[in-house]
Tab-separated table of C-alpha atoms in Angstrom:
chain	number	residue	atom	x	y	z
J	1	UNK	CA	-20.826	8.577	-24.842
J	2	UNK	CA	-19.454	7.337	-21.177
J	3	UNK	CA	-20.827	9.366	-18.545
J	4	UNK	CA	-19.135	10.372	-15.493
J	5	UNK	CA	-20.949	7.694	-13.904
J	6	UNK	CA	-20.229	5.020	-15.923
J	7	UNK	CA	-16.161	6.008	-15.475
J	8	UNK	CA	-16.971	6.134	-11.905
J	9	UNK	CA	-18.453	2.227	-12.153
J	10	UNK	CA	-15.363	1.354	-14.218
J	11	UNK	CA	-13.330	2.340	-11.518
J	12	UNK	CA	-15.107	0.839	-8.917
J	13	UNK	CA	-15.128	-2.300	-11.161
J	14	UNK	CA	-11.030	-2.245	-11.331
J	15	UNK	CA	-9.857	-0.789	-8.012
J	16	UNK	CA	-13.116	-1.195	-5.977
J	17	UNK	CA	-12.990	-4.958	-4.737
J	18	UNK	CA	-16.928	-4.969	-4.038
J	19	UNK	CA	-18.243	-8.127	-2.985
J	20	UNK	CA	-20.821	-8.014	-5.991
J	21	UNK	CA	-21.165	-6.422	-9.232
J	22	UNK	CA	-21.067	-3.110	-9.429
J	23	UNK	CA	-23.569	-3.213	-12.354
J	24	UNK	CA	-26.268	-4.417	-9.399
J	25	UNK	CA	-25.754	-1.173	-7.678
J	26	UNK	CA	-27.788	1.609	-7.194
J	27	UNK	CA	-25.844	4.909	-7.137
J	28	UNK	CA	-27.048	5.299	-3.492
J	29	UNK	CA	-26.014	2.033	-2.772
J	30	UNK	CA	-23.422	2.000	0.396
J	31	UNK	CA	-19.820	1.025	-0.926
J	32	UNK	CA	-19.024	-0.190	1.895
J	33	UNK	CA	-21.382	-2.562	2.776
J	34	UNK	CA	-20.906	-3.804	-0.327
J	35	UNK	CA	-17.644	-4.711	0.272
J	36	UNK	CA	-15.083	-1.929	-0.429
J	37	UNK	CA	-12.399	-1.796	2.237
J	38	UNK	CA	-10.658	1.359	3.426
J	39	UNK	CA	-7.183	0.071	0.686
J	40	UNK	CA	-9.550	-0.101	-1.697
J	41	UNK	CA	-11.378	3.496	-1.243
J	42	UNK	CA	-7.842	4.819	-1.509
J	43	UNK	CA	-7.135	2.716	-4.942
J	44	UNK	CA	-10.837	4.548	-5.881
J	45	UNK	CA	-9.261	7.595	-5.237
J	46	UNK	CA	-6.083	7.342	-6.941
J	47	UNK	CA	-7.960	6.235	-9.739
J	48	UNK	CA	-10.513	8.554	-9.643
J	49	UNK	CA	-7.838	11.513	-9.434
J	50	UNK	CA	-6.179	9.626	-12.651
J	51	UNK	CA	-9.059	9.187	-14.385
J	52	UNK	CA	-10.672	12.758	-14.046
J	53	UNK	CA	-7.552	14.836	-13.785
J	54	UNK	CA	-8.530	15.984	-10.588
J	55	UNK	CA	-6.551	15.999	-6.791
J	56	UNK	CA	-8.906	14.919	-3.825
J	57	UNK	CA	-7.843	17.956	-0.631
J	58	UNK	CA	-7.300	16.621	2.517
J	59	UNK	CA	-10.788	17.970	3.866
J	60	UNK	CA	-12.242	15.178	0.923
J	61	UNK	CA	-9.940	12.522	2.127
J	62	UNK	CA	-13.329	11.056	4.155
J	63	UNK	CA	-15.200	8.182	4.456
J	64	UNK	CA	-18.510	9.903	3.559
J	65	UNK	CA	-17.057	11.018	-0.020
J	66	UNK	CA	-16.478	7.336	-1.385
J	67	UNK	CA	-19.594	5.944	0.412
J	68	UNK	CA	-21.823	5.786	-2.846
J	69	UNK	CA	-21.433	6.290	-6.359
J	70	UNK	CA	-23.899	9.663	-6.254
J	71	UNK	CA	-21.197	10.818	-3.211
J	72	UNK	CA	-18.419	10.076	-5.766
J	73	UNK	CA	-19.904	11.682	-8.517
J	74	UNK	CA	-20.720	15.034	-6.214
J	75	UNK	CA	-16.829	15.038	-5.337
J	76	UNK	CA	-15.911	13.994	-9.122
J	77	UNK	CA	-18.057	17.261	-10.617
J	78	UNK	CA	-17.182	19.656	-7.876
J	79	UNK	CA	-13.631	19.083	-8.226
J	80	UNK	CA	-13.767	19.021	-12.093
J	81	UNK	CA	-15.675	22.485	-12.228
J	82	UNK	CA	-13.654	23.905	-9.493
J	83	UNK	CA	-10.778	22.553	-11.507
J	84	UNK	CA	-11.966	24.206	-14.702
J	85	UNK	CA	-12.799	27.599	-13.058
J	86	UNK	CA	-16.864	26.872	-13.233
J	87	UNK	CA	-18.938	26.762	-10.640
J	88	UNK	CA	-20.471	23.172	-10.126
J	89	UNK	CA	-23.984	22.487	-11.351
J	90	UNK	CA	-26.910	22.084	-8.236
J	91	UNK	CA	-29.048	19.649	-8.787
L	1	UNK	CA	-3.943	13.029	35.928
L	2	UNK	CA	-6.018	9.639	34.809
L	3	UNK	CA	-5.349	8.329	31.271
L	4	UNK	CA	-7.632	5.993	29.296
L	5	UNK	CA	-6.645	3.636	26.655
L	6	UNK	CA	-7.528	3.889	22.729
L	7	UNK	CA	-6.709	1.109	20.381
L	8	UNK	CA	-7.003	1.188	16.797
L	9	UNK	CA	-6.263	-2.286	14.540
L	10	UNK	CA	-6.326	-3.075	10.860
L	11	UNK	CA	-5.666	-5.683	8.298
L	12	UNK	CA	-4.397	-5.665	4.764
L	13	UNK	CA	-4.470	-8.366	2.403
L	14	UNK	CA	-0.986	-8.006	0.400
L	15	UNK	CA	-1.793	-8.965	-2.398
L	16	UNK	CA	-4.105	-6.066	-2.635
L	17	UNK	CA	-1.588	-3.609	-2.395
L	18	UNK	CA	1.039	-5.694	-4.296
L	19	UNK	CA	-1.947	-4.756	-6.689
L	20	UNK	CA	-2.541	-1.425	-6.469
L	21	UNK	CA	2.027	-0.597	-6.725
L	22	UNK	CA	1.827	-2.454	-9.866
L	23	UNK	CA	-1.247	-0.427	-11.271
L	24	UNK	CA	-0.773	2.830	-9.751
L	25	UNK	CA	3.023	2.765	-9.055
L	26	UNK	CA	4.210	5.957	-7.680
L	27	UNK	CA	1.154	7.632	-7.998
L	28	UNK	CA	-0.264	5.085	-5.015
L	29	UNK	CA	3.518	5.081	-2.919
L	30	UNK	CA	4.104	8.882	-3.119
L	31	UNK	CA	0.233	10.297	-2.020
L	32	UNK	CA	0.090	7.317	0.680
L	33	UNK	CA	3.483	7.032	2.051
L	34	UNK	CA	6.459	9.325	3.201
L	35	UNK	CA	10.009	9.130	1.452
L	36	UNK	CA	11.470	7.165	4.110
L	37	UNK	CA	8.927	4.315	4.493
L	38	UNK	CA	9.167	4.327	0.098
L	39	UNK	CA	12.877	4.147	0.586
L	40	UNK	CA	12.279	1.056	3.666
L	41	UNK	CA	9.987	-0.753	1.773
L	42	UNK	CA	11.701	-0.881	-1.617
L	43	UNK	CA	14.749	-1.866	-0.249
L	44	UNK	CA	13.864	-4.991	-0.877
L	45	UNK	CA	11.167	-6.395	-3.512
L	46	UNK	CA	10.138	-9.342	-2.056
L	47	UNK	CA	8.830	-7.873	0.573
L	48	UNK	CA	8.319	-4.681	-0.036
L	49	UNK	CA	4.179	-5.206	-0.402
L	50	UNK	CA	4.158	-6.809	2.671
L	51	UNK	CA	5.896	-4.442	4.167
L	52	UNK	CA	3.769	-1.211	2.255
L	53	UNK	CA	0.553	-3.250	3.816
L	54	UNK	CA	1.381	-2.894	6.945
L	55	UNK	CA	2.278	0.308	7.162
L	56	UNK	CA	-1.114	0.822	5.779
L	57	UNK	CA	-2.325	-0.875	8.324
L	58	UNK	CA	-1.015	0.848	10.772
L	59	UNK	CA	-2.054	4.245	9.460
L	60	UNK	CA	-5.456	2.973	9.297
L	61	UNK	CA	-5.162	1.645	13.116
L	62	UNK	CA	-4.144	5.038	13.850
L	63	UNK	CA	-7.037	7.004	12.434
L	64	UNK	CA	-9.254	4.338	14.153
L	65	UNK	CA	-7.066	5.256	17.315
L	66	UNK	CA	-7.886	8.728	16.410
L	67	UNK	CA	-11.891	8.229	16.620
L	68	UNK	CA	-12.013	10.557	13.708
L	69	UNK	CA	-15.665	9.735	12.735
L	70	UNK	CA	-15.806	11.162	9.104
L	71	UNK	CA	-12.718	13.702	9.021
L	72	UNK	CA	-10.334	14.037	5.786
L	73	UNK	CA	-6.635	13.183	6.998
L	74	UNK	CA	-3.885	12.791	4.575
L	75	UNK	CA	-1.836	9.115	5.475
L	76	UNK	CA	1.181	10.809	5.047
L	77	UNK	CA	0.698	12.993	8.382
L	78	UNK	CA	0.911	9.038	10.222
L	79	UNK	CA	4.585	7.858	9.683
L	80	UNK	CA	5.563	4.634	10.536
L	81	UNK	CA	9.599	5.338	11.723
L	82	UNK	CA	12.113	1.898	11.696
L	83	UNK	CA	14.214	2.652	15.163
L	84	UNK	CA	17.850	1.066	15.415
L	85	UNK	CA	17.011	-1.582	17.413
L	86	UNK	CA	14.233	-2.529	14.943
L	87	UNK	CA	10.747	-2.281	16.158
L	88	UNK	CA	8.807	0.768	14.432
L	89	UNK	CA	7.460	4.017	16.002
L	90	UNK	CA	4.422	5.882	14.740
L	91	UNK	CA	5.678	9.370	14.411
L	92	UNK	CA	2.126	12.190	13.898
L	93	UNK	CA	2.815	15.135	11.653
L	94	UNK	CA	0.309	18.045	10.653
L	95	UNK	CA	-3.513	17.470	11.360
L	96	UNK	CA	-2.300	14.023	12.658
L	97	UNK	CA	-0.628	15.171	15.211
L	98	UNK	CA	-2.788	18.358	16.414
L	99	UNK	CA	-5.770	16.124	16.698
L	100	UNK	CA	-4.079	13.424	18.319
L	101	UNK	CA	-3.082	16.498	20.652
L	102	UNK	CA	-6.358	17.572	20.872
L	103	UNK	CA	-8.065	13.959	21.786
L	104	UNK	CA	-5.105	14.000	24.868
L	105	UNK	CA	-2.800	11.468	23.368
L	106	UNK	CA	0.243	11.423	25.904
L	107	UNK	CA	1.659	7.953	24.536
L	108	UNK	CA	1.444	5.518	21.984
L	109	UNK	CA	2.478	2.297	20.726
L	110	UNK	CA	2.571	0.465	17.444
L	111	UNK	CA	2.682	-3.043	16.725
L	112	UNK	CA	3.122	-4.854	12.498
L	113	UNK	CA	2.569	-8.322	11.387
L	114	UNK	CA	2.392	-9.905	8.257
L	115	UNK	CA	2.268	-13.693	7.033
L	116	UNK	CA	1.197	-14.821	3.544
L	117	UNK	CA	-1.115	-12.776	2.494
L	118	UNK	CA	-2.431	-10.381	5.877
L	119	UNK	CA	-0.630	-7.526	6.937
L	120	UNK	CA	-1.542	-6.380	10.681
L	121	UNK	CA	-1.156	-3.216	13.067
L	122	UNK	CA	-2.296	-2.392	16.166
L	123	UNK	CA	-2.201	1.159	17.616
L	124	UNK	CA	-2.563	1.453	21.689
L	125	UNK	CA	-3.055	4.913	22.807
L	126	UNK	CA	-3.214	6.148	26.436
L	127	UNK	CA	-4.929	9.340	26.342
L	128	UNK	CA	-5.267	11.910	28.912
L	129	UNK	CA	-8.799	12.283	30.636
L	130	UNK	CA	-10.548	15.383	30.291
L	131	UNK	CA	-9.799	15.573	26.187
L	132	UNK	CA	-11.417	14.440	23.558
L	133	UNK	CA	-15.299	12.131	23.420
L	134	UNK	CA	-14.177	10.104	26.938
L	135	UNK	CA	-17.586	9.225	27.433
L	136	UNK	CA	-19.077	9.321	24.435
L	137	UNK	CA	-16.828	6.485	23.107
């Protein structure tokens, strides 16, 4: 079963352009220093919204919400639950 | 009153974004770009992912312009406008504009390259003192 994780390292893989494997990262690993550029956090995003059925607001249009996969993954679940009328899990 | 400058630069590769229209298509043109830079830049196909790159560019170089630290903006709200005589004006709409209004922004200019495979824009910004982190940037 693909976790929302492992979609979120797919997409990273395709739109992503790291500078290494994404496989090699942790999921607190900085995106950026690993390469991804501020085109490619908005391919992440388009993707992300594609691949989740969500829509990113404006307020989560940041540089903090791409920075790692755990960030993504926050953003990913809060936006799913808030899209599905459940409130998000706390971990 | 004294005005300081603020300069904001980026650079695209094109074939990234020629990249990203062919995967994402609209759903990358429409959330990124206005209807009149769409309409500009698909007027013609050979160019048009140069031409989408550096009007990335440029929004970026605004929002670096901007000093906006780790705020969401949508890149819609930072138009790039073709003028008659044919250099390009960076027009600020919605939370663009207010906080370029409230970091003193009292003029701007834009400048666009591209060549192979970079795209380019610089922002210059002279901003009035007395707004916005003078010292602390």
């Amino acid at each position: 079963m693909t976790t929302t994780t492992d979609q979120i390292r797919q997409i990273l893989s395709e739109h992503g352009r790291l500078a290494q494997d994404v496989g090699s990262l942790a999921d607190d690993a900085d995106l950026y220093q690993a390469g991804m550029t501020s085109h490619a956090s908005v391919s992440v995003m388009l993707a992300l919204e594609g691949g989740f059925d969500i829509e990113f607001p404006d307020s989560m249009l940041k540089r903090s919400v791409f920075e790692s996969i755990a960030a993504i993954r926050a953003a990913v679940e809060e936006l799913a639950h808030s899209h599905a009328g459940v409130p998000a899990a706390r971990n | 009153m004294n005005f300081f400058p603020r300069v904001g630069v980026d650079i695209v590769l094109v074939s990234h974004v020629a990249a990203s229209l062919d995967r994402l298509g609209e759903a990358y043109t429409k959330r990124i770009f206005t209807a009149d830079e769409i309409h500009y830049c698909a007027s013609n196909p050979v160019l048009a992912p140069a031409r989408f790159a550096a009007r990335f560019a440029a929004k970026e170089a605004a929002l670096k312009a901007l000093h906006l630290d780790d705020e969401g903006l949508d890149l819609r709200n930072v138009e790039v406008k073709q003028t008659p005589g044919g250099w390009c004006e960076l027009v600020l709409h919605g939370a663009a504009k207010t906080k370029a209004e409230a970091a003193g922004w009292a003029s701007w200019s834009l400048s666009m390259s591209h060549e192979g495979d970079h795209a380019a824009a610089v922002v210059m910004v002279l901003a009035s003192e007395g707004k916005g982190d003078v010292l602390a940037r």
